MMTF fields as JSON, N, C-alpha, C and O atoms, coordinates in Angstrom:
{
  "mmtfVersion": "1.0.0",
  "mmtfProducer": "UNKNOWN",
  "numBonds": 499,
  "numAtoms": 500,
  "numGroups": 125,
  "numChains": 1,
  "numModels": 1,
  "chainsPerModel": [1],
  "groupsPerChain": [125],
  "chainIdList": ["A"],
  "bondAtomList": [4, 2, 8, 6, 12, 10, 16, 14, 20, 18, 24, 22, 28, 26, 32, 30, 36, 34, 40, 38, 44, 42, 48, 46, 52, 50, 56, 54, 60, 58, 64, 62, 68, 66, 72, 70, 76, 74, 80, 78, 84, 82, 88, 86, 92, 90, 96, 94, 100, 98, 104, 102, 108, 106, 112, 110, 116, 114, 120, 118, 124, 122, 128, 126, 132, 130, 136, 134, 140, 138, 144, 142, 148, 146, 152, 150, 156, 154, 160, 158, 164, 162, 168, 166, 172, 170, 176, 174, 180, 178, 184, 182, 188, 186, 192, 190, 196, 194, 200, 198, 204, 202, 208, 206, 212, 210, 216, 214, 220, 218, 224, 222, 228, 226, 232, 230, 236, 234, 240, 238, 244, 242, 248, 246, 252, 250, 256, 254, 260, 258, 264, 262, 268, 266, 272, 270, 276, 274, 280, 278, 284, 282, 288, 286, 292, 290, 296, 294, 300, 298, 304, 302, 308, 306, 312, 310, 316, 314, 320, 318, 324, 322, 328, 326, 332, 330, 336, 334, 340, 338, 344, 342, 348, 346, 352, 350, 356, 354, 360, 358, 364, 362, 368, 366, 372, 370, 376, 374, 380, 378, 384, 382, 388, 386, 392, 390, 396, 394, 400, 398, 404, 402, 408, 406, 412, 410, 416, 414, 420, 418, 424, 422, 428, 426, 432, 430, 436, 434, 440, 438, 444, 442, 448, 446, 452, 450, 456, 454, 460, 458, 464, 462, 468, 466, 472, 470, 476, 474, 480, 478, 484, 482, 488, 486, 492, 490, 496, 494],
  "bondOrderList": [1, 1, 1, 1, 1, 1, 1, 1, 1, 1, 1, 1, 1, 1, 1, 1, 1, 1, 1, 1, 1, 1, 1, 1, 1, 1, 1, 1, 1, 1, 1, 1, 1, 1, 1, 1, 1, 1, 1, 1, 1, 1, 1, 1, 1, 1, 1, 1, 1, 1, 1, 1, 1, 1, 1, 1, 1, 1, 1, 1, 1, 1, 1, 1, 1, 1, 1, 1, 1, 1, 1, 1, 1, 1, 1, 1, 1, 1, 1, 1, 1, 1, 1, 1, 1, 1, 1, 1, 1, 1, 1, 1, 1, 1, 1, 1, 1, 1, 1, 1, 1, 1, 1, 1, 1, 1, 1, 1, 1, 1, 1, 1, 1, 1, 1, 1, 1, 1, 1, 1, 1, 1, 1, 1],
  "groupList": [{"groupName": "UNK", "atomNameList": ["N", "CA", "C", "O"], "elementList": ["N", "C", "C", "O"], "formalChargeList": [0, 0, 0, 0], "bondAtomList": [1, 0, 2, 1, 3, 2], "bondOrderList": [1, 1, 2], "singleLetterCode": "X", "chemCompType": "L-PEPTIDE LINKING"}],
  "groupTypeList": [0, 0, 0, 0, 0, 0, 0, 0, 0, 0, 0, 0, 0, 0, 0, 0, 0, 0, 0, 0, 0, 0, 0, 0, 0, 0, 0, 0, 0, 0, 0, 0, 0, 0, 0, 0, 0, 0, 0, 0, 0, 0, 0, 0, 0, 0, 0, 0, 0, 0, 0, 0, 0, 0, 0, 0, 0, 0, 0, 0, 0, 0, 0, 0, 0, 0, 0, 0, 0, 0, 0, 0, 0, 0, 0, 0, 0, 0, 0, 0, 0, 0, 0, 0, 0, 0, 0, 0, 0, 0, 0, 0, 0, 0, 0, 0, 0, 0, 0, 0, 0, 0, 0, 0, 0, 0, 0, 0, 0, 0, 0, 0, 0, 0, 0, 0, 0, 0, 0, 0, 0, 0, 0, 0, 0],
  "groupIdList": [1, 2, 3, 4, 5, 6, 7, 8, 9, 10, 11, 12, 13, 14, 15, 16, 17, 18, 19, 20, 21, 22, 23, 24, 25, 26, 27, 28, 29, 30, 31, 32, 33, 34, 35, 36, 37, 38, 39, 40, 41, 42, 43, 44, 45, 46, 47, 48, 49, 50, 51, 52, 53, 54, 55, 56, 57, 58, 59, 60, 61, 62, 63, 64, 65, 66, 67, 68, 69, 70, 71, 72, 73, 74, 75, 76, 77, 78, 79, 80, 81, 82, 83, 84, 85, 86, 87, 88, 89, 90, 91, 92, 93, 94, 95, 96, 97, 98, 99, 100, 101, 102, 103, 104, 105, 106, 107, 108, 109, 110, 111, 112, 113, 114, 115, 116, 117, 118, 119, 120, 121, 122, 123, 124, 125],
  "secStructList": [7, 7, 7, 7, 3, 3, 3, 7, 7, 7, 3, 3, 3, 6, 6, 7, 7, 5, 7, 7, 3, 3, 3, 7, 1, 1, 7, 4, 4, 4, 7, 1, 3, 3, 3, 3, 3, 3, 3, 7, 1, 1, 1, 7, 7, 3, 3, 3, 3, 3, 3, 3, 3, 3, 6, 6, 3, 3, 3, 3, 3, 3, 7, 1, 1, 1, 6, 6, 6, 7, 7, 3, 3, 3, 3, 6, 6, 6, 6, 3, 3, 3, 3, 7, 5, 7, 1, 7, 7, 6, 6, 1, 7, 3, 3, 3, 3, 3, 3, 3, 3, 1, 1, 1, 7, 7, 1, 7, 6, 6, 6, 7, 1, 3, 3, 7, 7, 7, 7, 3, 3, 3, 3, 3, 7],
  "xCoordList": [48.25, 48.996, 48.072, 47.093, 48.44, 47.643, 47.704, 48.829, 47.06, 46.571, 45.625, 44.844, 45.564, 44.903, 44.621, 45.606, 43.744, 43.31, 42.636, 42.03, 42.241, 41.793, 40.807, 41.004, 40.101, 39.171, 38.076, 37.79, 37.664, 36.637, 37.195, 36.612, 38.191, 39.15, 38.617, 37.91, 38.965, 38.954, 38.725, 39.177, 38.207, 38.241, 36.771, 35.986, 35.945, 35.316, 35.395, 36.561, 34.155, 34.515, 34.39, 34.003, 34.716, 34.804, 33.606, 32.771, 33.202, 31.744, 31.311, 30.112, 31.688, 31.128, 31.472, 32.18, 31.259, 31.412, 31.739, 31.244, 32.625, 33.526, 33.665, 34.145, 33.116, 33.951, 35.101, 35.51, 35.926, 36.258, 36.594, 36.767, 36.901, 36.789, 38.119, 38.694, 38.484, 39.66, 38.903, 37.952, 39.662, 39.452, 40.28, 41.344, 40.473, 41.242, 41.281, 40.604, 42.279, 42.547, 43.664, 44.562, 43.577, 42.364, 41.017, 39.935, 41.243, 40.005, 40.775, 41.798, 39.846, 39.887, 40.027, 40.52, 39.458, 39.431, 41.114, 41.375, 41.865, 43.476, 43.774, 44.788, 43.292, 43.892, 42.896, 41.876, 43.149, 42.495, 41.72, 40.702, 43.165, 43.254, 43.03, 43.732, 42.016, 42.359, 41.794, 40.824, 42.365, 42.487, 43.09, 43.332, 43.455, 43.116, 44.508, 44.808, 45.198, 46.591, 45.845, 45.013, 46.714, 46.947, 48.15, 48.87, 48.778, 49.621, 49.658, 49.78, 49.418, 49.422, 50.804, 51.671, 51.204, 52.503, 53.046, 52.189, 54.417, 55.236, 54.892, 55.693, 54.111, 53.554, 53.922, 54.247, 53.665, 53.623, 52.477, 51.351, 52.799, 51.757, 50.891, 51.627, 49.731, 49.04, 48.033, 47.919, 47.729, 46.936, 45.67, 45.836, 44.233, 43.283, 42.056, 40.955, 42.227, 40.664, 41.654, 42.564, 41.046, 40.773, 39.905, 39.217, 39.757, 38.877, 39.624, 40.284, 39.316, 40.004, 38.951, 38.266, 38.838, 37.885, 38.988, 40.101, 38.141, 39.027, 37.475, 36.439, 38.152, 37.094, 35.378, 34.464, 35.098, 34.174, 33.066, 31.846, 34.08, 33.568, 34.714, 35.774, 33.996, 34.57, 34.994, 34.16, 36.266, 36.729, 37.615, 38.806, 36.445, 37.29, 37.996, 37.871, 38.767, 39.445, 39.768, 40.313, 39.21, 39.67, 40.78, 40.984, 41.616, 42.418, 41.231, 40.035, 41.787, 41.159, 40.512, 39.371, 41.409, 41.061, 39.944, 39.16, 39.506, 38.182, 37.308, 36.172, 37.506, 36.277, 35.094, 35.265, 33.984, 33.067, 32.747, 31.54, 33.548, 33.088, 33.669, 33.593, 33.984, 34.815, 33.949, 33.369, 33.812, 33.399, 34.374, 34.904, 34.357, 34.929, 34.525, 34.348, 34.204, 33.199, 34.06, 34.798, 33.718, 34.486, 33.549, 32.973, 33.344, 32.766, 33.452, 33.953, 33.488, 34.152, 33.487, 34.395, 32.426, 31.817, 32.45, 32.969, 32.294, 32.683, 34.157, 34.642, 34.915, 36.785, 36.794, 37.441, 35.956, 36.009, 36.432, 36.17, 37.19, 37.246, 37.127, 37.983, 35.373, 35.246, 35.848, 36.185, 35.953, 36.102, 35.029, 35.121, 34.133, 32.977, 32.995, 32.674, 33.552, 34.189, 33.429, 33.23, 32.765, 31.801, 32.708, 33.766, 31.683, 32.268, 33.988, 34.854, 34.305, 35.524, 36.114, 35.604, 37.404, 37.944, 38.959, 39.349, 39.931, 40.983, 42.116, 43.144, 42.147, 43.257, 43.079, 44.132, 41.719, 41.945, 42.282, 42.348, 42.571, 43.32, 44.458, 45.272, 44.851, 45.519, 46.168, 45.189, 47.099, 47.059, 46.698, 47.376, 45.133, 44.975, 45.838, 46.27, 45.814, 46.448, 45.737, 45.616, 45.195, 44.592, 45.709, 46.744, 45.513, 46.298, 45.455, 44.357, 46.219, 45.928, 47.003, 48.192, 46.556, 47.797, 47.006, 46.215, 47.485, 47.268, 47.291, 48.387, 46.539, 47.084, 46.517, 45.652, 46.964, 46.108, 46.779, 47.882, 45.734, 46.158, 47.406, 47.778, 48.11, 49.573, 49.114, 48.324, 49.842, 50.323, 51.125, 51.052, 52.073, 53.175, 52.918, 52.719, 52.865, 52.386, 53.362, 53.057, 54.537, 55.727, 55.219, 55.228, 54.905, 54.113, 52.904, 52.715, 52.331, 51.456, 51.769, 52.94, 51.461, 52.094, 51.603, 52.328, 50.189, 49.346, 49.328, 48.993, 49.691, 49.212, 48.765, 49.221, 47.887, 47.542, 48.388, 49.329, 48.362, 49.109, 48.81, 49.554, 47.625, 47.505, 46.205, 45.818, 45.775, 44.573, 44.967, 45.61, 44.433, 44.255, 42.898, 42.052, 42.699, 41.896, 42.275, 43.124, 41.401, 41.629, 40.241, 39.252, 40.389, 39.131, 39.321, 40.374, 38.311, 38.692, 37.651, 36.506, 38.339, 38.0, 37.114, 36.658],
  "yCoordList": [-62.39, -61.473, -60.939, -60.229, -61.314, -60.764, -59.43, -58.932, -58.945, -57.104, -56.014, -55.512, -55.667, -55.185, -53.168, -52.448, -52.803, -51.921, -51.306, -52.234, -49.749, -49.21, -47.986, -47.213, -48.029, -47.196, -46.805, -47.47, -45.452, -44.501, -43.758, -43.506, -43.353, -42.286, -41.296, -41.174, -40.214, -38.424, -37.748, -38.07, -37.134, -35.884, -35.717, -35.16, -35.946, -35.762, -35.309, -35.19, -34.465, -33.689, -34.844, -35.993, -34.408, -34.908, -35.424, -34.562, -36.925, -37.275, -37.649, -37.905, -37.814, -38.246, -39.669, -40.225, -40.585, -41.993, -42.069, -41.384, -43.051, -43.442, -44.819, -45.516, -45.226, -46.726, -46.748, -45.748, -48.016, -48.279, -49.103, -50.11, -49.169, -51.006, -50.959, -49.994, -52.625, -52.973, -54.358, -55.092, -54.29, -55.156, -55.892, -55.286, -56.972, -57.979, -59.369, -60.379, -58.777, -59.556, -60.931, -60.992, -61.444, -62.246, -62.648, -62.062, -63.326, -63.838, -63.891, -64.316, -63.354, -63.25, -64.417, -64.548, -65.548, -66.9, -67.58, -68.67, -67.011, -67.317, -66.769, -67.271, -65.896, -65.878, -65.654, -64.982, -66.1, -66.916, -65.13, -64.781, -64.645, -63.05, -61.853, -61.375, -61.482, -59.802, -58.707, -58.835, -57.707, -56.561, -55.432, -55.217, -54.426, -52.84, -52.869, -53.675, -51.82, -51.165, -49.489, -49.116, -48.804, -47.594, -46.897, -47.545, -45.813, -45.372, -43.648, -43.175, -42.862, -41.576, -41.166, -42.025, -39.232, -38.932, -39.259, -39.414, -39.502, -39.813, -40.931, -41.144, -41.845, -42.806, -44.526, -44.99, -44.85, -46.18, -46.912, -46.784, -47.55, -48.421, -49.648, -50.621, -49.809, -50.248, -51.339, -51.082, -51.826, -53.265, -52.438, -51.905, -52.306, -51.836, -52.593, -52.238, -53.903, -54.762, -55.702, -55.506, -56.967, -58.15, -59.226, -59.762, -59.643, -60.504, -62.297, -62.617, -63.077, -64.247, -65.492, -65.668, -66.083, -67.391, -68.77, -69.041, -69.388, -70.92, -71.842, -71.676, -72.986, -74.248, -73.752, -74.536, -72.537, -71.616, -70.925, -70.764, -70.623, -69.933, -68.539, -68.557, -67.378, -66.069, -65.361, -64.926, -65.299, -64.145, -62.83, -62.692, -61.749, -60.565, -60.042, -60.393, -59.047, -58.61, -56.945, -56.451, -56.39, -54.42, -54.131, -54.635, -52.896, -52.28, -52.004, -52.186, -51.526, -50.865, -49.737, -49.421, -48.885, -47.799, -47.761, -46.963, -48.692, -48.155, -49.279, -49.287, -49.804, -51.329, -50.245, -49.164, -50.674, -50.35, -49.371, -49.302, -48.572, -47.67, -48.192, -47.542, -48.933, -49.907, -50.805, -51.294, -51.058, -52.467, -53.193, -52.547, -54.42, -55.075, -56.061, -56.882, -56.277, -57.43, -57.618, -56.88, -58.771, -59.608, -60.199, -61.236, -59.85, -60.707, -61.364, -60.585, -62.755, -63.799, -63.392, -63.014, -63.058, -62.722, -61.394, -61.364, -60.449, -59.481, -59.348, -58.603, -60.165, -60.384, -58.533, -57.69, -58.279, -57.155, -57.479, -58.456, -56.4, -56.181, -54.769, -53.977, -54.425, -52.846, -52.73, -53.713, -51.546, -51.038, -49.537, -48.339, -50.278, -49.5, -48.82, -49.4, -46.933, -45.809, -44.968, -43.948, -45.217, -44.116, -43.598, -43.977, -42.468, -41.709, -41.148, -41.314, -40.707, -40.065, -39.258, -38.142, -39.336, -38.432, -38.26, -39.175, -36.85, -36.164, -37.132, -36.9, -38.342, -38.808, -39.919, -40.413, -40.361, -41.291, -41.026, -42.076, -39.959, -39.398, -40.295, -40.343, -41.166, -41.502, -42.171, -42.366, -42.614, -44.011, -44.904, -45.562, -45.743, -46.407, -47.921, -47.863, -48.98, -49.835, -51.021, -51.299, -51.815, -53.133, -54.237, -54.019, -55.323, -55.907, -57.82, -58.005, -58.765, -60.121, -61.142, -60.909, -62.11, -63.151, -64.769, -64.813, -65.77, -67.393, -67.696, -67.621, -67.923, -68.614, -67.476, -66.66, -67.516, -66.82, -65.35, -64.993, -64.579, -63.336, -62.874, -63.728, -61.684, -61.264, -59.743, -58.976, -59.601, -57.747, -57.006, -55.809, -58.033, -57.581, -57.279, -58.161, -55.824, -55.64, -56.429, -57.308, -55.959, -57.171, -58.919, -59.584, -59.37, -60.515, -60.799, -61.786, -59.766, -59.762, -60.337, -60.039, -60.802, -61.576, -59.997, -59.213, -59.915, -59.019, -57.407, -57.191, -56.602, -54.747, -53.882, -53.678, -53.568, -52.589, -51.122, -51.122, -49.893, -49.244, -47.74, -46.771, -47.97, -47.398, -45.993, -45.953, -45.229, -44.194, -43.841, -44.452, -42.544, -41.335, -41.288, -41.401, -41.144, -40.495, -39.285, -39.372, -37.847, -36.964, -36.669, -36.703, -36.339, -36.11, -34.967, -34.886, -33.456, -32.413, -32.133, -32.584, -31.023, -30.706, -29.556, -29.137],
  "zCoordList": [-25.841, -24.982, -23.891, -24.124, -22.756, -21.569, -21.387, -21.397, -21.275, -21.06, -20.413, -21.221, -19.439, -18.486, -18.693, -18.857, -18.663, -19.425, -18.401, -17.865, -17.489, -16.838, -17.354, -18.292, -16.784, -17.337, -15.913, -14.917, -16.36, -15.174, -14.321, -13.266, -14.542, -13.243, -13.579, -14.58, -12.558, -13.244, -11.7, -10.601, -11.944, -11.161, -10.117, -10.884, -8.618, -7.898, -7.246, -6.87, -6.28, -4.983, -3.85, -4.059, -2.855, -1.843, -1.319, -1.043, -1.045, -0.733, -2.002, -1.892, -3.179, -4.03, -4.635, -3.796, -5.838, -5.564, -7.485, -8.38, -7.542, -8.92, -8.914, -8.019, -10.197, -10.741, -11.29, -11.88, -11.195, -11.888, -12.376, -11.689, -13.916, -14.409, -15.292, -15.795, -15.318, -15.91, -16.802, -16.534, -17.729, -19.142, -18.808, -18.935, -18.405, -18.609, -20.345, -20.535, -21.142, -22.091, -22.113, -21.274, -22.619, -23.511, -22.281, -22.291, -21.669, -20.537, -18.797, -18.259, -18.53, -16.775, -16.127, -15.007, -17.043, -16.197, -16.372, -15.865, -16.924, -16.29, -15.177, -14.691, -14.526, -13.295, -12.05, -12.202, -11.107, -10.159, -8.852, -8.255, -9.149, -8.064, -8.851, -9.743, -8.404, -9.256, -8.514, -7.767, -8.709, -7.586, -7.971, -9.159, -6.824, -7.112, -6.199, -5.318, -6.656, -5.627, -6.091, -6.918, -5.003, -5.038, -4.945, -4.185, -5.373, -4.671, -5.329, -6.459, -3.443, -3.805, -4.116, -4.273, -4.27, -4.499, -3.428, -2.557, -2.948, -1.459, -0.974, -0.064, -1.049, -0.381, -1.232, -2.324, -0.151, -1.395, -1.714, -1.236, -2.414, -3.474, -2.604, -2.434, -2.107, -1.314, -2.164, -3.362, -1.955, -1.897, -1.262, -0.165, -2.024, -1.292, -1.714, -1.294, -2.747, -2.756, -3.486, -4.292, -2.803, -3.793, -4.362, -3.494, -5.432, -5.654, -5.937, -6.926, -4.935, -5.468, -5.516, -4.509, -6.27, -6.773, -6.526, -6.979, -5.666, -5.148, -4.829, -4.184, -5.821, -5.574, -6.083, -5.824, -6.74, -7.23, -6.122, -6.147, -5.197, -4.115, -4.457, -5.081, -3.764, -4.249, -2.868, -2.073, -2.688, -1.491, -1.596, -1.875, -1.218, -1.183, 0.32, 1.493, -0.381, 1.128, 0.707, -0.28, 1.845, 1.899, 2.941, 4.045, 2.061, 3.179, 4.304, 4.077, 5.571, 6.588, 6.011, 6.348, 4.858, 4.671, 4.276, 4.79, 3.153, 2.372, 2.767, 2.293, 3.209, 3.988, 4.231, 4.795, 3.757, 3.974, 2.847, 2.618, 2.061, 1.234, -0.397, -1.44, -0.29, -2.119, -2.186, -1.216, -3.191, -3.487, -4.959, -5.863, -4.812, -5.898, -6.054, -5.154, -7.592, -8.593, -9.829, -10.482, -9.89, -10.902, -12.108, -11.779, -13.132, -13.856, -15.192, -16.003, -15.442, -16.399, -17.167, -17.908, -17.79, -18.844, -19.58, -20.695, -18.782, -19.271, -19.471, -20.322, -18.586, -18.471, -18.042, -18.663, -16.918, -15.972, -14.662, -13.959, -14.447, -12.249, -12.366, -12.761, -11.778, -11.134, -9.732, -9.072, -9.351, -8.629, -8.143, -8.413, -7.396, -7.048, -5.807, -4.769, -5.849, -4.6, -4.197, -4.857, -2.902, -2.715, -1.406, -0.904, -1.096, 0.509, -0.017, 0.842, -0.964, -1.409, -0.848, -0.947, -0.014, 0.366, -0.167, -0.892, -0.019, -0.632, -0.342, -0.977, 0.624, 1.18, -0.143, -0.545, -0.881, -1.497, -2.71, -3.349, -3.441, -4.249, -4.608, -3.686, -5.843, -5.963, -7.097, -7.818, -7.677, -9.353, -9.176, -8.387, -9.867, -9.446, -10.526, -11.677, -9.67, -10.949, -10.411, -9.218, -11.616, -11.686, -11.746, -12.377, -11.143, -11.304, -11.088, -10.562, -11.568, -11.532, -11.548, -11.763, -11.339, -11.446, -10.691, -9.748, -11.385, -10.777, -9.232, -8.676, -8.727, -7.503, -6.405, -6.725, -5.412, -4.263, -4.178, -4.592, -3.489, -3.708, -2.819, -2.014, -2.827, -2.302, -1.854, -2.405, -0.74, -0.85, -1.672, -1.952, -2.109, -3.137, -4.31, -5.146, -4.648, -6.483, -7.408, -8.214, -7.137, -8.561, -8.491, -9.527, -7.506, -7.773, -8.974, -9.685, -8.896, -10.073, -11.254, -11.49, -11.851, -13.421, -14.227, -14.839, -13.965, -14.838, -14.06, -12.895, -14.86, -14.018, -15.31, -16.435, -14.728, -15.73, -15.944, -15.149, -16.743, -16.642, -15.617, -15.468, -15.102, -13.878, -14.252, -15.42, -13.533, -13.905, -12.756, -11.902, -12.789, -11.773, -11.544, -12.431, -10.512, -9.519, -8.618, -7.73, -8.989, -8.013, -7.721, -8.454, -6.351, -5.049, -4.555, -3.922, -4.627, -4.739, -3.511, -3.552, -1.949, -1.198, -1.188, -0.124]
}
């Protein structure tokens, strides 16, 4: 049973920096895309990192928003995808949800085969 598991949210001030990691069960190497959505209260649910492996070359991609201050790593060993947040602002406050799936990556979260059940992050001014 495939199962995606979040872990490292909570509570930072503003300017400060958070991981976070998802367990991907049984093994990470079923699916090809894996990545990070967000979505604050009122807003919608955003696409903000991905990690996709094709031909065993590795390509990520950032919203505008956090390019430059996210990072995202994938490791098969561990059947992990962190999510590494520095430069924190109150706007990035949000649920975060892991997500994966076969084949090349999407904007569309219901595409996902795999989502985790989501973590909070709050960023305090």
């Amino acid at each position: 049973q495939v199962q995606l598991v979040e872990s490292g949210g909570g509570s930072v001030p503003a300017g400060g920096s958070l991981t976070l990691s998802c367990k991907v069960s049984p093994t990470i190497r079923k699916f090809d895309c894996v990545g990070w959505f967000r979505q604050a209260p009122g807003k919608e649910r955003d696409r903000i990192a991905t990690f996709y492996v094709y031909k065993s070359l590795n390509y990520t991609v950032y919203a505008d928003s956090v390019k430059g201050r996210f990072t995202i790593s994938r490791d098969s060993v561990k059947n992990t995808v962190d999510l590494q947040m520095n430069s924190l602002t109150p706007e990035d406050a949000a649920m975060y949800y892991c997500v994966a799936r076969a084949g090349s990556c999407v904007p569309m979260f219901d595409l996902y085969t795999a989502r985790g059940q989501g973590i909070q992050v709050t960023v305090s001014s």
